mmCIF file of C-alpha atoms in Angstrom:
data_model
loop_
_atom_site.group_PDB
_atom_site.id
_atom_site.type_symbol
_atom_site.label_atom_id
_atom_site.label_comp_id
_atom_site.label_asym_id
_atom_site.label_seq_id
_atom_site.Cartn_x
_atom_site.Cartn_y
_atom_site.Cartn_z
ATOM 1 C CA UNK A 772 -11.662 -30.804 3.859
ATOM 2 C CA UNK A 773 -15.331 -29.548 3.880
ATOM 3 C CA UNK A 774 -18.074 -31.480 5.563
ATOM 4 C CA UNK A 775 -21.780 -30.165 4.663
ATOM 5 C CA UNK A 776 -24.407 -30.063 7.824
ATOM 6 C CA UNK A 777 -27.421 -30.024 6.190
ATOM 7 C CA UNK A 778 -28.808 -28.541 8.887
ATOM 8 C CA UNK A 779 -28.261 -24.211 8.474
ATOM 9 C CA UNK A 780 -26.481 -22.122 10.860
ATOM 10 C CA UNK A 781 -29.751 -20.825 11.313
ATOM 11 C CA UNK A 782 -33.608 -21.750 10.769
ATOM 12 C CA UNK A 783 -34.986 -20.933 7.392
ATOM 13 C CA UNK A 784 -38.666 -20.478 7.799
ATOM 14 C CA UNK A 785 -40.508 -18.445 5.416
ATOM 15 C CA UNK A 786 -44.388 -17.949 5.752
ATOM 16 C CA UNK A 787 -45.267 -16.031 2.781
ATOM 17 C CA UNK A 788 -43.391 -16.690 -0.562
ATOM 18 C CA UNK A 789 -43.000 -13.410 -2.569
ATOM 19 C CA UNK A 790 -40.553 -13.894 -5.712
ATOM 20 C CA UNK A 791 -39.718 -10.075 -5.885
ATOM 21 C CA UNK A 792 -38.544 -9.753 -2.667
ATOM 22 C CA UNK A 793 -36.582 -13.096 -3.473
ATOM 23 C CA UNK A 794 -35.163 -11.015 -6.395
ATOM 24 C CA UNK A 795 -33.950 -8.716 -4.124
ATOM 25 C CA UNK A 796 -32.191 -11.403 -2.029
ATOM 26 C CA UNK A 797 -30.280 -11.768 -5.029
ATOM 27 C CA UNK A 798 -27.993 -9.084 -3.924
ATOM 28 C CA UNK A 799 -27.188 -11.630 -0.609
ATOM 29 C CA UNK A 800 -26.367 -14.270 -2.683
ATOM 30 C CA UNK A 801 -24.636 -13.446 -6.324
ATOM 31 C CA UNK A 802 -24.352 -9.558 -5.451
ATOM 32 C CA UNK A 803 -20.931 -7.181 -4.636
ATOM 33 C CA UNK A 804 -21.716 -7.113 -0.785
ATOM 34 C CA UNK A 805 -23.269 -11.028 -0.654
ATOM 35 C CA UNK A 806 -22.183 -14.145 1.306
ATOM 36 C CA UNK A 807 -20.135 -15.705 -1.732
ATOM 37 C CA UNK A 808 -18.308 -12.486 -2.062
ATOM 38 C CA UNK A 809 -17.175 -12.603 1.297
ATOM 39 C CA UNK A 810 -16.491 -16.331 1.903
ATOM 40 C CA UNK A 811 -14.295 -16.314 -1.091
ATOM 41 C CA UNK A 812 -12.326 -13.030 -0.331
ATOM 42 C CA UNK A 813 -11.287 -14.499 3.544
ATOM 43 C CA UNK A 814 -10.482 -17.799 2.337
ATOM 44 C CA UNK A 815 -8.134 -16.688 -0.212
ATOM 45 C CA UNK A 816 -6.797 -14.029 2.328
ATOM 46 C CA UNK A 817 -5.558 -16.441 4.410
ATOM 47 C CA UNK A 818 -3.143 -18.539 2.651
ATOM 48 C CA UNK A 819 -1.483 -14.885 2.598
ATOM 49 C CA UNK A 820 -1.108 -14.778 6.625
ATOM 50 C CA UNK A 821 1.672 -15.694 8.453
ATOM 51 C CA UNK A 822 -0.182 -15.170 11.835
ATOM 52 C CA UNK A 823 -1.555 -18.617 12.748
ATOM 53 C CA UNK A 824 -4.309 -17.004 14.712
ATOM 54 C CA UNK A 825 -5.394 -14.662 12.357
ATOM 55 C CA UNK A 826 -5.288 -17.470 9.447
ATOM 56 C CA UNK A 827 -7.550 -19.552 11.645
ATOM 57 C CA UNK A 828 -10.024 -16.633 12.394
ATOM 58 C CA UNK A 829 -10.027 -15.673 8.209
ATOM 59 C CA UNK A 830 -10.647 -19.507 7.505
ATOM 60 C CA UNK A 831 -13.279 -19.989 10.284
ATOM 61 C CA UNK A 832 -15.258 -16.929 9.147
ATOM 62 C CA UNK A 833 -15.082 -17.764 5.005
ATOM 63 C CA UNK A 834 -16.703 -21.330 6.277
ATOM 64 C CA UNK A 835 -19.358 -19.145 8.393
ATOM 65 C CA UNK A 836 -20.201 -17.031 5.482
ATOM 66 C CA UNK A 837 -20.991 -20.539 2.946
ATOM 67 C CA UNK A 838 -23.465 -21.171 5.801
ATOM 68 C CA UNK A 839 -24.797 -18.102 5.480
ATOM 69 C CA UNK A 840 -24.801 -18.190 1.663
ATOM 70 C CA UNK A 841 -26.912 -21.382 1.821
ATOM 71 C CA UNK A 842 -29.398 -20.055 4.044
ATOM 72 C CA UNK A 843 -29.670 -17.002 1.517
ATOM 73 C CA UNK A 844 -30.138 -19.438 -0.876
ATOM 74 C CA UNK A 845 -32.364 -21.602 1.441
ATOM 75 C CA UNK A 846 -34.311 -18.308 1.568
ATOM 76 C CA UNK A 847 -34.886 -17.613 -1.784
ATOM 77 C CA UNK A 848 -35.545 -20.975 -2.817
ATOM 78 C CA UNK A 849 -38.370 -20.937 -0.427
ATOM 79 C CA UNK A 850 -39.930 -17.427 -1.889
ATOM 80 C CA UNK A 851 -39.639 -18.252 -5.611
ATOM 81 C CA UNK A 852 -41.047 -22.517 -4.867
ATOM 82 C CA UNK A 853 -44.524 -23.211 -6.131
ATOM 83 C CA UNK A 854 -44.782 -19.563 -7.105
ATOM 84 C CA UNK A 855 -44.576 -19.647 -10.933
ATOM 85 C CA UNK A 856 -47.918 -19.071 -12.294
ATOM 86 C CA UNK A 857 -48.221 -15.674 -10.103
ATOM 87 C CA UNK A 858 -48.315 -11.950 -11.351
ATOM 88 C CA UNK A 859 -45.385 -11.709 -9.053
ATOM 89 C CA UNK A 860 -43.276 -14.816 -10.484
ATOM 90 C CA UNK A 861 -43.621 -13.561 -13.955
ATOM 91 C CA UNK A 862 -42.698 -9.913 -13.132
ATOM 92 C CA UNK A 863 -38.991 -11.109 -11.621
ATOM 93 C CA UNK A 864 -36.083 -12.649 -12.806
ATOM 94 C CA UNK A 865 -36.898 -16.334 -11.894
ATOM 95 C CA UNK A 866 -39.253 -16.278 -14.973
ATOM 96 C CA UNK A 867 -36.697 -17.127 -17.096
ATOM 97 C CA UNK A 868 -33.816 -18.447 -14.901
ATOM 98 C CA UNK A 869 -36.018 -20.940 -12.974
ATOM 99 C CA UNK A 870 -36.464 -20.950 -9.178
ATOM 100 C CA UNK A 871 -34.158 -20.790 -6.225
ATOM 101 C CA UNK A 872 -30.569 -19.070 -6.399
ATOM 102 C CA UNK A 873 -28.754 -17.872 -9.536
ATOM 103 C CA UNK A 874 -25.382 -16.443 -9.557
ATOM 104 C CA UNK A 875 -26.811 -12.986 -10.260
ATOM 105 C CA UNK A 876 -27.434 -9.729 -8.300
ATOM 106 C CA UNK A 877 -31.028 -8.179 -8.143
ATOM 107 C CA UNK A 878 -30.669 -6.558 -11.176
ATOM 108 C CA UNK A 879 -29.353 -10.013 -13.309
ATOM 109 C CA UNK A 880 -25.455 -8.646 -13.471
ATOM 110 C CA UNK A 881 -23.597 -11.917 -13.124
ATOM 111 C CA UNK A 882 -21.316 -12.588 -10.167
ATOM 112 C CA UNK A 883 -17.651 -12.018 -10.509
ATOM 113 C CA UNK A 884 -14.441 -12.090 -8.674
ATOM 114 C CA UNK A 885 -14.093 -8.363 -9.537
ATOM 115 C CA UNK A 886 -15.713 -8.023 -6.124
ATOM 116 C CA UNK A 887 -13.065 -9.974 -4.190
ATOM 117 C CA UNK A 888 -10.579 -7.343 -2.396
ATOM 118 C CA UNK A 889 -7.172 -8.880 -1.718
ATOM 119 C CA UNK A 890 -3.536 -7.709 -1.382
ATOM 120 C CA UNK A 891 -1.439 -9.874 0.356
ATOM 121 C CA UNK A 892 -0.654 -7.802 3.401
ATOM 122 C CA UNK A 893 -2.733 -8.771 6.955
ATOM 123 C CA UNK A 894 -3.569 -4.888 7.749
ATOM 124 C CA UNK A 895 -5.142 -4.051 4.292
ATOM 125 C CA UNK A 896 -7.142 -6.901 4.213
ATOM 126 C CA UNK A 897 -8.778 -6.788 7.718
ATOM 127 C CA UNK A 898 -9.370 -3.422 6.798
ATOM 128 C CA UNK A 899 -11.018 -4.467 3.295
ATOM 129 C CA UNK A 900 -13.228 -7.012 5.407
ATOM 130 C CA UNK A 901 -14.419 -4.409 7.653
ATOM 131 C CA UNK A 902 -15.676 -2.697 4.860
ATOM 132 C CA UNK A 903 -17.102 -5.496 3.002
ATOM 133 C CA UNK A 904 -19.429 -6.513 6.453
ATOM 134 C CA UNK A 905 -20.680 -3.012 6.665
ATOM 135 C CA UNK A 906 -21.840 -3.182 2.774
ATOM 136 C CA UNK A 907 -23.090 -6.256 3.775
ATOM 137 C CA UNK A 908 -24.759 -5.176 6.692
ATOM 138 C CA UNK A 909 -26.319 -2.089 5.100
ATOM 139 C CA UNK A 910 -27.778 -4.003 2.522
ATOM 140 C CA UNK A 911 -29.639 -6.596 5.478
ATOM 141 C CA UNK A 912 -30.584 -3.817 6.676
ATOM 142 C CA UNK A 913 -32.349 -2.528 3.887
ATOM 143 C CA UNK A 914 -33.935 -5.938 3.229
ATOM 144 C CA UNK A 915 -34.822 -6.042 7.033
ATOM 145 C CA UNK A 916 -37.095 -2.856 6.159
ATOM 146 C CA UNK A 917 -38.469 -4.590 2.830
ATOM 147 C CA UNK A 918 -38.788 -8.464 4.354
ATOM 148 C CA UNK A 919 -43.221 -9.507 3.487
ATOM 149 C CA UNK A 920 -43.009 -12.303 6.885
ATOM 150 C CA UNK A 921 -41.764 -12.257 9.860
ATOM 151 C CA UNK A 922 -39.625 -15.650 9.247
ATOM 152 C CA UNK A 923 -37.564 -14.668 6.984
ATOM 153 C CA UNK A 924 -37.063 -10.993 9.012
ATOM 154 C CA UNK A 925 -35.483 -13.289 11.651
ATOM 155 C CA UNK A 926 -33.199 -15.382 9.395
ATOM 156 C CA UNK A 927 -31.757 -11.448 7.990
ATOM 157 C CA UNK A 928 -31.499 -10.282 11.542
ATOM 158 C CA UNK A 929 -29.685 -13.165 11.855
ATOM 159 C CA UNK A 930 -27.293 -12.505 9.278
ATOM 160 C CA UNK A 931 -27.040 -9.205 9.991
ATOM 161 C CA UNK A 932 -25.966 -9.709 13.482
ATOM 162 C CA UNK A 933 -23.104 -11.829 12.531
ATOM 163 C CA UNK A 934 -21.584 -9.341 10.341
ATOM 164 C CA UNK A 935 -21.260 -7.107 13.017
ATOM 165 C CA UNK A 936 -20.074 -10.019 15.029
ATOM 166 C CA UNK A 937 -16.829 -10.230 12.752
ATOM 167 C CA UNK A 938 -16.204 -6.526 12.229
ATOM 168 C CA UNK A 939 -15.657 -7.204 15.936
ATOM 169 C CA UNK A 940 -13.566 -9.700 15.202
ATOM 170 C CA UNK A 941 -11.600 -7.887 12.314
ATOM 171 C CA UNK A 942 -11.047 -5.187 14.777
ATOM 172 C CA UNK A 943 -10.028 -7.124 17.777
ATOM 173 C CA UNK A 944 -7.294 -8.446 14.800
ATOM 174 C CA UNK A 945 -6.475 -5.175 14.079
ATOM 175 C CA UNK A 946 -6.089 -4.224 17.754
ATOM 176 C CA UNK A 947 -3.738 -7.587 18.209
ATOM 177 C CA UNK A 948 -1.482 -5.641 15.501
ATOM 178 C CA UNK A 949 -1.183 -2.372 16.802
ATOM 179 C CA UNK A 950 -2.776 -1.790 14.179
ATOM 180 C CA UNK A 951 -6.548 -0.683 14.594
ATOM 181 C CA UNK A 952 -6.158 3.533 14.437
ATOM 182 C CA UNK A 953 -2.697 3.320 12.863
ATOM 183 C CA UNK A 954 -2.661 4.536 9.647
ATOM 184 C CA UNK A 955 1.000 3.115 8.241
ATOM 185 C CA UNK A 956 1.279 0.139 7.320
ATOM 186 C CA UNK A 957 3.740 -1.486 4.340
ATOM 187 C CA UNK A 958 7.660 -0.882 3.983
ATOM 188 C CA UNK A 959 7.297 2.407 2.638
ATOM 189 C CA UNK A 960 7.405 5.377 4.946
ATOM 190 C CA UNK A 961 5.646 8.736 3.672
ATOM 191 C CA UNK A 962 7.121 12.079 2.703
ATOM 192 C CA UNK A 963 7.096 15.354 4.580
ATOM 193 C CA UNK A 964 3.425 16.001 3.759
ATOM 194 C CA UNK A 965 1.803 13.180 5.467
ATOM 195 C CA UNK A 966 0.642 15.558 8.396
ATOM 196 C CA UNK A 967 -0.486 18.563 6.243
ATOM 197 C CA UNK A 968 -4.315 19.281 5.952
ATOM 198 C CA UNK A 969 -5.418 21.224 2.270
ATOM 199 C CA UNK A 970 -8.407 22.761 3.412
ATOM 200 C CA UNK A 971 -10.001 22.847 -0.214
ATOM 201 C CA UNK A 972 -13.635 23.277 0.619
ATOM 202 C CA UNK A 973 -14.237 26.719 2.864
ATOM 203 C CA UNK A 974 -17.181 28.203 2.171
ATOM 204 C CA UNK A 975 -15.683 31.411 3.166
ATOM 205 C CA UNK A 976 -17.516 32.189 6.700
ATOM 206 C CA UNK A 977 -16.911 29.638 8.631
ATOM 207 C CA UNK A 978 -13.761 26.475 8.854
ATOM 208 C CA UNK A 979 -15.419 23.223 9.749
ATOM 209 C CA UNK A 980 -12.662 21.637 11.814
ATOM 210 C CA UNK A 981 -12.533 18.044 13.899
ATOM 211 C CA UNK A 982 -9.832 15.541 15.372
ATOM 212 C CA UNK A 983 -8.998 14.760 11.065
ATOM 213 C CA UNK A 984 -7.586 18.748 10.801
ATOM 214 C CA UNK A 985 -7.569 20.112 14.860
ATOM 215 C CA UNK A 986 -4.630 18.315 16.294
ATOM 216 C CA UNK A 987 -1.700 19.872 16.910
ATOM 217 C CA UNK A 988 0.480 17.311 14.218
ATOM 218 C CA UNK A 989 -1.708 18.711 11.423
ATOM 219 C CA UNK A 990 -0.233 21.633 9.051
ATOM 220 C CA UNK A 991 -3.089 23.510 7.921
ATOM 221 C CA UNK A 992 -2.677 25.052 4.647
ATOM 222 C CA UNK A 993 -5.340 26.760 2.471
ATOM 223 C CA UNK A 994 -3.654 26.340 -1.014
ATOM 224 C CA UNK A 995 -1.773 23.145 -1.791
ATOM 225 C CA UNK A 996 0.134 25.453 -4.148
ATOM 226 C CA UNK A 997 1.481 27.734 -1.629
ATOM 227 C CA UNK A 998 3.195 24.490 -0.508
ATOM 228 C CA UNK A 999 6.482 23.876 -1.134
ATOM 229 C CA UNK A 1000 7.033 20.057 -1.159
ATOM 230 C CA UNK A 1001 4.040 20.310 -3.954
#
């Protein structure tokens, strides 16, 4: 059971309305990397854990992220509101959808659960989620940069302070696991060639190595043909 606040996380104060950039916010609301993406993918998520705490943290952070979709949507209710005889207004979407949120992405391309990433095991999910905050967060960022009033800067810096606050929390999961740097995960164990490196893009003069082809436990081999387990 749900029970709406309505009252956001966070305050939604916006001092100059500007129906493009609420176009844009688009992305945060109906969009790949927005807040209904996200609260959907770690609800359903957790009816696959078995880990009571880890349940508990997926469920506490999908209920976060509807806050955070409604004060996306709080937002660009407020830019597109009393805006519809403006150059602006006509130039966007809004023109012919109407004000406030739409199901859409900036560029109209309706929502769809395409964008929810699932499996039904613990470690590839948290790692899924750590990747969906960082979209998320790139694209605040970006908005950040592209935000006409300092009031609604503040709500996105909001918002993009809380995804980084649960990648921290994905991780700390992760970590609870033995799971954060551990690559293996599942039932099924690799073959022989899970430690060999191809190194398939040499310019010729010079081997760009790091920790990924440097440690001792790699096999470094220049031709995947010259391998024999290929």
């Amino acid at each position: 059971m749900f029970f709406h606040k309505k009252e956001p996380i966070h305050v939604v104060n916006v001092n100059d309305s500007n129906p493009r950039f609420a176009q844009l916010l688009l992305e945060q609301f109906g969009g790949a990397t927005g807040e209904l993406t996200a609260a959907l993918q770690y609800w359903v998520q957790s009816f696959h854990i078995e880990n009571a705490g880890i349940r508990d943290m997926l469920q506490d952070i999908a209920i976060e992220e509807f806050g955070h979709l409604e004060m996306v949507g709080k937002l660009i209710e407020a830019h597109t509101k009393n805006s519809d005889q403006t150059e602006a207004y006509k130039s966007t979407l809004f023109a012919v959808r109407g004000i406030g949120p739409h199901f859409l992405d900036s560029q109209g391309n309706a929502w769809t659960a395409n964008y929810i990433n699932e499996g039904g095991d613990v470690v590839r999910d948290l790692r899924a989620n750590i990747a969906a905050e960082a979209g998320a967060r790139q694209t605040y960022e970006e908005l950040i940069k592209l935000a006409p009033d300092q009031g609604t800067k503040n709500t996105l810096v909001h918002l993009l302070t809380r995804e980084i606050s649960h990648t921290q929390m994905f991780m700390k999961a992760l970590d609870s696991l033995g799971k954060l740097t551990d690559p293996f995960f599942g039932n099924i164990q690799p073959d022989e060639t899970v430690n060999i490196y191809y190194n398939l893009s040499s310019n010729g003069t010079q081997d760009e190595r790091g920790p990924w082809n440097s440690e001792p436990a790699f096999k470094y081999i220049a031709n995947p043909l010259e391998s024999k387990t290929h």
